[in-house]
């Protein structure tokens, strides 16, 4: 075996890398167990504990040290379906943006076109901007649409009479800016909320933002936080020198009220102590453990967590820094500072014209420290001196010294006010704070009056800082709201249940595969088991290194991968058995077995990988986790199945150790199979046609039960203390909602899943409350003494449902096309692509039909949703996997020297028979783990695992009885599919 040393090095290197990636998870889990033990069930105390050590080193490798926060960022995170929490999709109101850009015109045709566009957007894949332009054209108005947007504020961006294409570009750019700004605002709000490992991402090509908040249990607070409108404001500021005496007073007040032990240092307790003395003490090294530092911490509770803004002046004396920044604190201490400032005795001494606000994020040079600014509210309402609606444009650029700056332009009204504000600030060299969402984005100093409304904002900015600030300023004049159009809440109880189910199914699945491989393949099975276990370790390590989120479908993917991990070994071992039967030595049989099995292994796994790739690009949330796990599992399975097992074989052969690839009872299994598949193909065609017609009939007559993510609406999972009458629940909810409600048993007889389309078009908080009120009203009437708990809920707006259905259709079509193209390229004949397409379409129709036929008959949910689409695509991948192995053997047999003397039907029949053992054994291992997943994997993925289970069975049938026979019929009359003939010798 060539390259043995390189492979050994790769195995060791990958193992070390995986262990390193997983070590962060081990460390954070230990820290969190310590926090649980310390808190004794008090969640607030547990969070406080974790906050307090967020910046502390918890993992020391010698060459690198990691704080808890840094280790947490690199752990293998759990998804919401495992940990519990909240998942929401926010939709930015582009219609509101369009109205604001046009200064809310009263024109009837403008508003009619926009209303029609909003209505169509719920069922269309086009952007609202494009729909609006089309609808306006349809009104027949002679006024160019660009005229409405050619306002004074937009003068430099769009002009009256500009074409629709120019207008579309303008509106789309402004929409993108609004989405980016909303993303920044939501990111900041979530970071301030304090959620561990949040995930927030823009869904590219849409006006939506996906947010996942694991561990959140205060849904109302989250909704209020995310949906509150953000407003850009400019404030005057207080100078640090003005505010420092107040901070001293707050510090002394806290020292007294918190009853801190008195110190022996007279200077510290003297109420007339000078500021300079305390500043000198604050300049001391806080990391030292001497008594003076300890005493300082006890006597100065505020200054122990909030460092005043000071610097080393002349004669090594501490002095107060100029500007509006009055202090700084470690990220972990900001909550403590806020708690101090919100105490009643402290709030009573803070004047009404002072607000203390934190900076939006740490500076690059101090990554764990936030700055605190002193803001001066103005007027009788203590508001800002100017709001962001006066800004006409802002952009990031570089000044003459090549430093990143932000250029800002205002309208005429804003320019007049800005001139007054900057003139006043320049007199005292004060700063003007730029505030969004009560967070300071920048507080530049003003050195001179600024006339004309054009300003340049400079500071210690990075290029990213100026881009962010420019986006914030531009969006200040375009207030848009973000509303929740999709929402899923998973309670911690259901999350823990999912973890238990997933772990149980994974363990049982591993054991089954390991036992079967040893029982069937003897010594070789033991080698395959080593590869399976190493493969699982590699999968977990790679997922951790990619910062992937482990979801319940992801665990299903791991369990499924364990079944398919042996696929490569089965192909190799079956080939080794063929070589041994031909009289070769074990050493030669092993070498030839790996050599001849490699093309089939690669072809079969690449087709499945391509399906995973399609799922990755089209899927979201848990489906994305499944796709990631599937693709990673295929890569690691190939590595361990081909290379790791080969190294073990070589090691055993070098030591003349006895290697067996079967037991006496399994040695002859299907070895000399000679079934007449081609001769009996027409009868099997008829069976398939009859089944397909029955499935089509059920699909068109009975239809499907669509999941909430495909039809829209709200779904709730409810658990009662005792079993309930399903019909009683349905009747009471129908009465409450005044419309038909779908109620199904969800697992145990005391659990139900309720789906309602009541207020399906409404996604507001008010609609949510009304639906929940009616749900509670109906549930409480079922059995007065039977208490219930809502374990999870999901809300999907109609536009999201339409989008999900469209993405699912595109994903399925694209998967079929990409598989067909790959097979065409690989086998160079359209007949092979057509045969594979016939088999995969046959499998998809039967799985769909069975879901329609069995819905309402079997005691579990068979909804058509995202999980089902993932299952269908997985089935297509594995169906082609089996099919490609047969095709590879046909190609191999066609190219043999004596192939021209055989009928093509005989060749195909021989190929199916010789690969039959591999097809059956691989399918059996996958069926084993899928059966485990179906039984023990939990109710959440029962329908998902059932779809794959029946799909694998049907796919195995179609690979044997349909795909290859179809190639024969499509090639009929073309002996050996036009195999190349030997060239006649040339006579000189």
mmCIF file of N, CA, C and O in Angstrom, residues 133 154 234 646 693 711 725 760:
data_model
loop_
_atom_site.group_PDB
_atom_site.id
_atom_site.type_symbol
_atom_site.label_atom_id
_atom_site.label_comp_id
_atom_site.label_asym_id
_atom_site.label_seq_id
_atom_site.Cartn_x
_atom_site.Cartn_y
_atom_site.Cartn_z
ATOM 1 N N UNK A 133 -43.193 48.024 -8.522
ATOM 2 C CA UNK A 133 -42.974 48.703 -9.815
ATOM 3 C C UNK A 133 -43.906 48.137 -10.876
ATOM 4 O O UNK A 133 -44.502 48.886 -11.674
ATOM 5 N N UNK A 154 -33.504 62.905 -1.091
ATOM 6 C CA UNK A 154 -32.968 61.895 -2.013
ATOM 7 C C UNK A 154 -32.366 62.512 -3.272
ATOM 8 O O UNK A 154 -32.074 61.791 -4.230
ATOM 9 N N UNK A 234 -29.199 62.368 18.431
ATOM 10 C CA UNK A 234 -27.966 63.079 18.766
ATOM 11 C C UNK A 234 -28.177 63.774 20.114
ATOM 12 O O UNK A 234 -29.191 64.445 20.327
ATOM 13 N N UNK A 646 -7.660 -0.101 5.802
ATOM 14 C CA UNK A 646 -6.556 -0.657 4.987
ATOM 15 C C UNK A 646 -5.267 -0.709 5.797
ATOM 16 O O UNK A 646 -4.511 -1.703 5.703
ATOM 17 N N UNK A 693 -49.835 4.298 -9.306
ATOM 18 C CA UNK A 693 -51.186 4.813 -9.603
ATOM 19 C C UNK A 693 -51.993 4.959 -8.308
ATOM 20 O O UNK A 693 -52.684 5.965 -8.104
ATOM 21 N N UNK A 711 -48.092 25.543 5.529
ATOM 22 C CA UNK A 711 -49.408 26.157 5.346
ATOM 23 C C UNK A 711 -49.564 27.453 6.132
ATOM 24 O O UNK A 711 -50.491 28.226 5.898
ATOM 25 N N UNK A 725 -58.972 12.881 26.044
ATOM 26 C CA UNK A 725 -59.790 12.462 24.908
ATOM 27 C C UNK A 725 -59.513 13.427 23.754
ATOM 28 O O UNK A 725 -59.800 14.617 23.830
ATOM 29 N N UNK A 760 -54.257 33.632 10.764
ATOM 30 C CA UNK A 760 -53.065 33.215 10.019
ATOM 31 C C UNK A 760 -52.362 34.389 9.341
ATOM 32 O O UNK A 760 -51.150 34.389 9.160
#
